Short mmCIF file of C-alpha atoms in Angstrom, two decimals:
data_model
loop_
_atom_site.label_atom_id
_atom_site.label_comp_id
_atom_site.label_asym_id
_atom_site.label_seq_id
_atom_site.Cartn_x
_atom_site.Cartn_y
_atom_site.Cartn_z
CA UNK A 1 38.25 -39.22 -4.87
CA UNK A 2 38.47 -36.11 -7.00
CA UNK A 3 35.22 -34.47 -8.04
CA UNK A 4 34.53 -33.41 -11.61
CA UNK A 5 35.14 -29.78 -10.63
CA UNK A 6 38.48 -30.69 -9.06
CA UNK A 7 39.58 -32.65 -12.12
CA UNK A 8 38.91 -29.57 -14.21
CA UNK A 9 40.52 -27.15 -11.74
CA UNK A 10 43.74 -29.17 -11.42
CA UNK A 11 43.86 -30.51 -14.99
CA UNK A 12 47.24 -28.97 -15.78
CA UNK A 13 48.79 -30.62 -12.71
CA UNK A 14 47.08 -33.94 -13.20
CA UNK A 15 48.50 -34.09 -16.73
CA UNK A 16 52.02 -34.22 -15.28
CA UNK A 17 53.26 -37.80 -15.02
CA UNK A 18 55.06 -36.92 -11.77
CA UNK A 19 51.72 -36.01 -10.16
CA UNK A 20 48.78 -37.50 -12.06
CA UNK A 21 45.42 -38.31 -10.42
CA UNK A 22 47.09 -40.22 -7.58
CA UNK A 23 49.32 -37.30 -6.65
CA UNK A 24 46.40 -34.90 -6.84
CA UNK A 25 44.44 -37.09 -4.45
CA UNK A 26 47.43 -37.06 -2.10
CA UNK A 27 47.39 -33.27 -2.18
CA UNK A 28 43.67 -33.26 -1.43
CA UNK A 29 44.23 -35.53 1.58
CA UNK A 30 47.24 -33.58 2.84
CA UNK A 31 47.48 -31.09 5.71
CA UNK A 32 50.10 -28.35 5.53
CA UNK A 33 50.81 -25.68 8.13
CA UNK A 34 52.14 -22.25 7.12
CA UNK A 35 53.62 -20.45 10.12
CA UNK A 36 53.72 -16.76 9.26
CA UNK A 37 51.12 -15.15 6.97
CA UNK A 38 53.50 -12.49 5.69
CA UNK A 39 55.99 -12.14 2.86
CA UNK A 40 56.98 -15.81 2.62
CA UNK A 41 53.66 -17.18 3.81
CA UNK A 42 51.70 -15.26 1.18
CA UNK A 43 53.08 -16.97 -1.95
CA UNK A 44 53.47 -20.28 -0.11
CA UNK A 45 49.85 -20.35 1.04
CA UNK A 46 48.50 -19.07 -2.27
CA UNK A 47 50.23 -21.77 -4.28
CA UNK A 48 49.41 -24.54 -1.83
CA UNK A 49 45.74 -23.61 -1.89
CA UNK A 50 45.80 -23.30 -5.67
CA UNK A 51 47.55 -26.67 -5.99
CA UNK A 52 44.76 -28.43 -4.12
CA UNK A 53 46.15 -29.00 -0.63
CA UNK A 54 43.05 -30.13 1.22
CA UNK A 55 43.75 -28.63 4.64
CA UNK A 56 45.85 -25.53 5.05
CA UNK A 57 46.72 -24.18 8.50
CA UNK A 58 47.73 -20.53 8.93
CA UNK A 59 49.51 -19.31 12.05
CA UNK A 60 50.07 -15.60 12.73
CA UNK A 61 49.24 -13.22 15.58
CA UNK A 62 49.73 -9.97 13.70
CA UNK A 63 47.36 -7.51 12.05
CA UNK A 64 47.76 -6.13 8.53
CA UNK A 65 49.79 -2.92 8.29
CA UNK A 66 50.36 -0.66 5.31
CA UNK A 67 54.08 -1.50 5.28
CA UNK A 68 53.19 -5.18 4.74
CA UNK A 69 51.52 -4.61 1.39
CA UNK A 70 54.72 -4.28 -0.64
CA UNK A 71 55.31 -8.02 -0.29
CA UNK A 72 52.46 -9.73 1.61
CA UNK A 73 50.07 -10.51 -1.22
CA UNK A 74 47.52 -12.33 0.92
CA UNK A 75 46.39 -8.89 2.12
CA UNK A 76 45.23 -5.61 0.61
CA UNK A 77 44.70 -1.96 1.46
CA UNK A 78 41.10 -2.47 2.53
CA UNK A 79 42.16 -4.95 5.21
CA UNK A 80 44.63 -2.75 7.08
CA UNK A 81 44.05 -3.37 10.79
CA UNK A 82 42.41 -6.77 10.18
CA UNK A 83 43.96 -9.93 11.62
CA UNK A 84 46.34 -11.44 9.11
CA UNK A 85 44.86 -14.90 9.50
CA UNK A 86 41.34 -13.64 8.75
CA UNK A 87 42.59 -11.62 5.78
CA UNK A 88 44.49 -14.63 4.47
CA UNK A 89 41.48 -16.91 4.76
CA UNK A 90 39.38 -14.46 2.76
CA UNK A 91 41.94 -14.39 -0.05
CA UNK A 92 42.48 -18.14 -0.11
CA UNK A 93 38.78 -18.96 0.02
CA UNK A 94 38.16 -16.77 -3.02
CA UNK A 95 41.02 -18.49 -4.85
CA UNK A 96 39.98 -22.06 -4.01
CA UNK A 97 36.81 -22.71 -2.00
CA UNK A 98 37.72 -26.41 -1.85
CA UNK A 99 40.54 -25.76 0.61
CA UNK A 100 39.79 -26.16 4.31
CA UNK A 101 41.50 -23.27 6.08
CA UNK A 102 42.36 -23.61 9.78
CA UNK A 103 43.35 -20.42 11.58
CA UNK A 104 45.83 -20.31 14.43
CA UNK A 105 45.39 -16.67 15.39
CA UNK A 106 48.49 -16.40 17.53
CA UNK A 107 52.26 -16.38 17.29
CA UNK A 108 54.10 -19.69 17.49
CA UNK A 109 55.45 -20.00 21.03
CA UNK A 110 56.92 -22.67 23.31
CA UNK A 111 53.54 -23.17 24.96
CA UNK A 112 51.60 -23.90 21.74
CA UNK A 113 53.98 -25.09 19.03
CA UNK A 114 53.89 -28.83 19.82
CA UNK A 115 50.11 -29.02 19.85
CA UNK A 116 49.85 -26.82 16.77
CA UNK A 117 52.03 -28.90 14.48
CA UNK A 118 50.66 -32.25 15.66
CA UNK A 119 47.85 -32.53 13.11
CA UNK A 120 49.84 -31.58 10.01
CA UNK A 121 51.86 -33.55 7.46
CA UNK A 122 54.28 -30.78 6.48
CA UNK A 123 55.25 -27.48 8.11
CA UNK A 124 56.48 -24.34 6.36
CA UNK A 125 58.56 -21.92 8.43
CA UNK A 126 57.61 -18.57 6.90
CA UNK A 127 58.55 -16.49 9.94
CA UNK A 128 60.95 -13.56 10.05
CA UNK A 129 62.67 -14.01 13.41
CA UNK A 130 65.50 -16.31 14.42
CA UNK A 131 63.73 -17.14 17.68
CA UNK A 132 60.72 -18.48 15.78
CA UNK A 133 62.89 -20.43 13.35
CA UNK A 134 64.76 -22.26 16.10
CA UNK A 135 61.46 -22.89 17.89
CA UNK A 136 59.87 -24.41 14.78
CA UNK A 137 62.94 -26.49 13.97
CA UNK A 138 63.20 -27.93 17.47
CA UNK A 139 59.48 -28.76 17.67
CA UNK A 140 59.38 -30.38 14.22
CA UNK A 141 62.49 -32.47 14.87
CA UNK A 142 61.14 -33.68 18.23
CA UNK A 143 57.82 -34.59 16.62
CA UNK A 144 59.32 -36.07 13.46
CA UNK A 145 57.51 -33.53 11.28
CA UNK A 146 59.06 -32.67 7.91
CA UNK A 147 59.40 -28.94 7.39
CA UNK A 148 60.91 -26.31 5.12
CA UNK A 149 62.82 -23.33 6.49
CA UNK A 150 63.28 -20.12 4.52
CA UNK A 151 64.58 -16.64 5.17
CA UNK A 152 65.05 -13.51 3.07
CA UNK A 153 66.90 -10.25 3.74
CA UNK A 154 67.42 -7.44 1.24
CA UNK A 155 67.91 -9.26 -2.09
CA UNK A 156 69.12 -12.62 -0.75
CA UNK A 157 67.20 -15.67 0.36
CA UNK A 158 67.85 -19.21 1.50
CA UNK A 159 65.87 -22.36 2.16
CA UNK A 160 66.36 -25.93 3.28
CA UNK A 161 64.11 -28.87 4.06
CA UNK A 162 64.36 -31.34 6.90
CA UNK A 163 62.99 -34.88 6.63
CA UNK A 164 62.81 -37.17 9.67
CA UNK A 165 64.74 -40.37 10.18
CA UNK A 166 67.16 -40.00 7.26
CA UNK A 167 70.17 -38.42 8.94
CA UNK A 168 69.76 -35.00 7.35
CA UNK A 169 70.99 -31.98 9.30
CA UNK A 170 68.36 -29.77 10.90
CA UNK A 171 68.37 -25.98 11.09
CA UNK A 172 70.09 -26.05 14.48
CA UNK A 173 72.85 -28.33 13.12
CA UNK A 174 73.66 -25.67 10.54
CA UNK A 175 73.16 -22.43 12.45
CA UNK A 176 73.66 -23.70 16.02
CA UNK A 177 72.44 -20.78 18.15
CA UNK A 178 70.26 -17.71 17.80
CA UNK A 179 72.53 -14.92 16.49
CA UNK A 180 72.47 -11.38 17.89
CA UNK A 181 69.87 -9.13 16.32
CA UNK A 182 71.33 -7.19 13.38
CA UNK A 183 71.62 -3.45 13.76
CA UNK A 184 71.87 -2.95 10.02
CA UNK A 185 69.24 -2.46 7.33
CA UNK A 186 66.39 -4.99 7.53
CA UNK A 187 64.88 -3.98 4.18
CA UNK A 188 63.67 -6.55 1.69
CA UNK A 189 62.48 -6.64 -1.92
CA UNK A 190 59.02 -8.15 -2.25
CA UNK A 191 59.73 -10.04 -5.45
CA UNK A 192 62.71 -11.79 -3.85
CA UNK A 193 60.51 -12.93 -0.96
CA UNK A 194 57.94 -14.14 -3.48
CA UNK A 195 60.49 -16.35 -5.25
CA UNK A 196 61.57 -18.03 -2.03
CA UNK A 197 58.01 -18.47 -0.73
CA UNK A 198 57.06 -20.19 -4.00
CA UNK A 199 60.01 -22.55 -3.59
CA UNK A 200 58.74 -23.43 -0.11
CA UNK A 201 55.36 -24.34 -1.59
CA UNK A 202 57.15 -26.50 -4.15
CA UNK A 203 58.99 -28.34 -1.37
CA UNK A 204 55.66 -29.16 0.28
CA UNK A 205 54.12 -30.28 -3.01
CA UNK A 206 57.09 -32.54 -3.78
CA UNK A 207 56.97 -34.07 -0.33
CA UNK A 208 53.25 -34.79 -0.46
CA UNK A 209 53.21 -36.21 -3.99
CA UNK A 210 56.62 -37.89 -3.91
CA UNK A 211 57.70 -36.01 -7.04
CA UNK A 212 61.32 -35.04 -7.59
CA UNK A 213 63.98 -34.54 -4.92
CA UNK A 214 63.64 -32.33 -1.89
CA UNK A 215 66.18 -29.81 -0.60
CA UNK A 216 66.96 -32.02 2.40
CA UNK A 217 70.70 -32.05 2.96
CA UNK A 218 71.37 -28.86 1.01
CA UNK A 219 70.98 -25.14 1.55
CA UNK A 220 69.60 -23.36 -1.50
CA UNK A 221 70.89 -19.80 -1.72
CA UNK A 222 69.21 -17.18 -3.94
CA UNK A 223 70.68 -13.81 -4.93
CA UNK A 224 68.10 -11.72 -6.75
CA UNK A 225 70.56 -9.02 -7.81
CA UNK A 226 72.79 -11.53 -9.58
CA UNK A 227 70.03 -13.93 -10.61
CA UNK A 228 71.99 -16.72 -8.92
CA UNK A 229 70.81 -19.96 -7.35
CA UNK A 230 73.41 -22.06 -5.52
CA UNK A 231 73.01 -25.38 -3.76
CA UNK A 232 75.39 -25.76 -0.85
CA UNK A 233 75.83 -29.35 0.31
CA UNK A 234 75.38 -29.61 4.07
CA UNK A 235 77.29 -32.00 6.34
CA UNK A 236 75.51 -34.90 7.98
CA UNK A 237 73.45 -34.23 11.07
CA UNK A 238 75.69 -33.11 13.92
CA UNK A 239 76.03 -35.80 16.55
CA UNK A 240 76.25 -33.13 19.24
CA UNK A 241 73.15 -31.25 18.03
CA UNK A 242 71.02 -30.57 21.10
CA UNK A 243 67.86 -31.49 19.19
CA UNK A 244 68.41 -33.97 16.35
CA UNK A 245 71.54 -35.52 17.84
CA UNK A 246 69.25 -37.65 19.96
CA UNK A 247 66.71 -38.26 17.16
CA UNK A 248 68.59 -39.33 14.02
#
């Protein structure tokens, strides 16, 4: 049940017919895992904590660097050198002390990913490497864990959601194999990352509360320079996918 303080804190959400008290209680009971406490993970975690997600897991093995601060709003100048997970917990606890924050102070890896995701209802892939994205996809599909992928480079971003048991294509269906590392500019605009990270939080909130329609089955493309959003319909799950071909 929601406390009096929680009813006041989340009043503007509770007033929405798509969420209401029942949806807010679902958020309170939910457990979401944010893998990557950086540019995408910052807005995603901030808005999930603010929305009332009861248990929020944070996975990252990095420390805060000065170059992070242009886009990673969980951290600040005074925390340079501090573990990102510890810095993130400090920020989130000050925003919403009701949230239970679980720290996974390590990088997602083949030896820990299955155990890590096991206790969560929804996973957010907020990483910045293709290796991590394929790892998260494969683990979530095997475990039947819904998750949202996102990536941003320069001014462009993309995201998609995978839901188990419904025939939707997974990340590996769409992108197949890890591409070669780009030799070109890996710069990124912080505000563009913020937009996409917020959309990831929205995907988690919709899944938990049952509001609206998820991005399962589509790839949402965002171009900050043009101000464009495009939904690209994805084909059905690939029968020869090495991961979900044996699941769906």
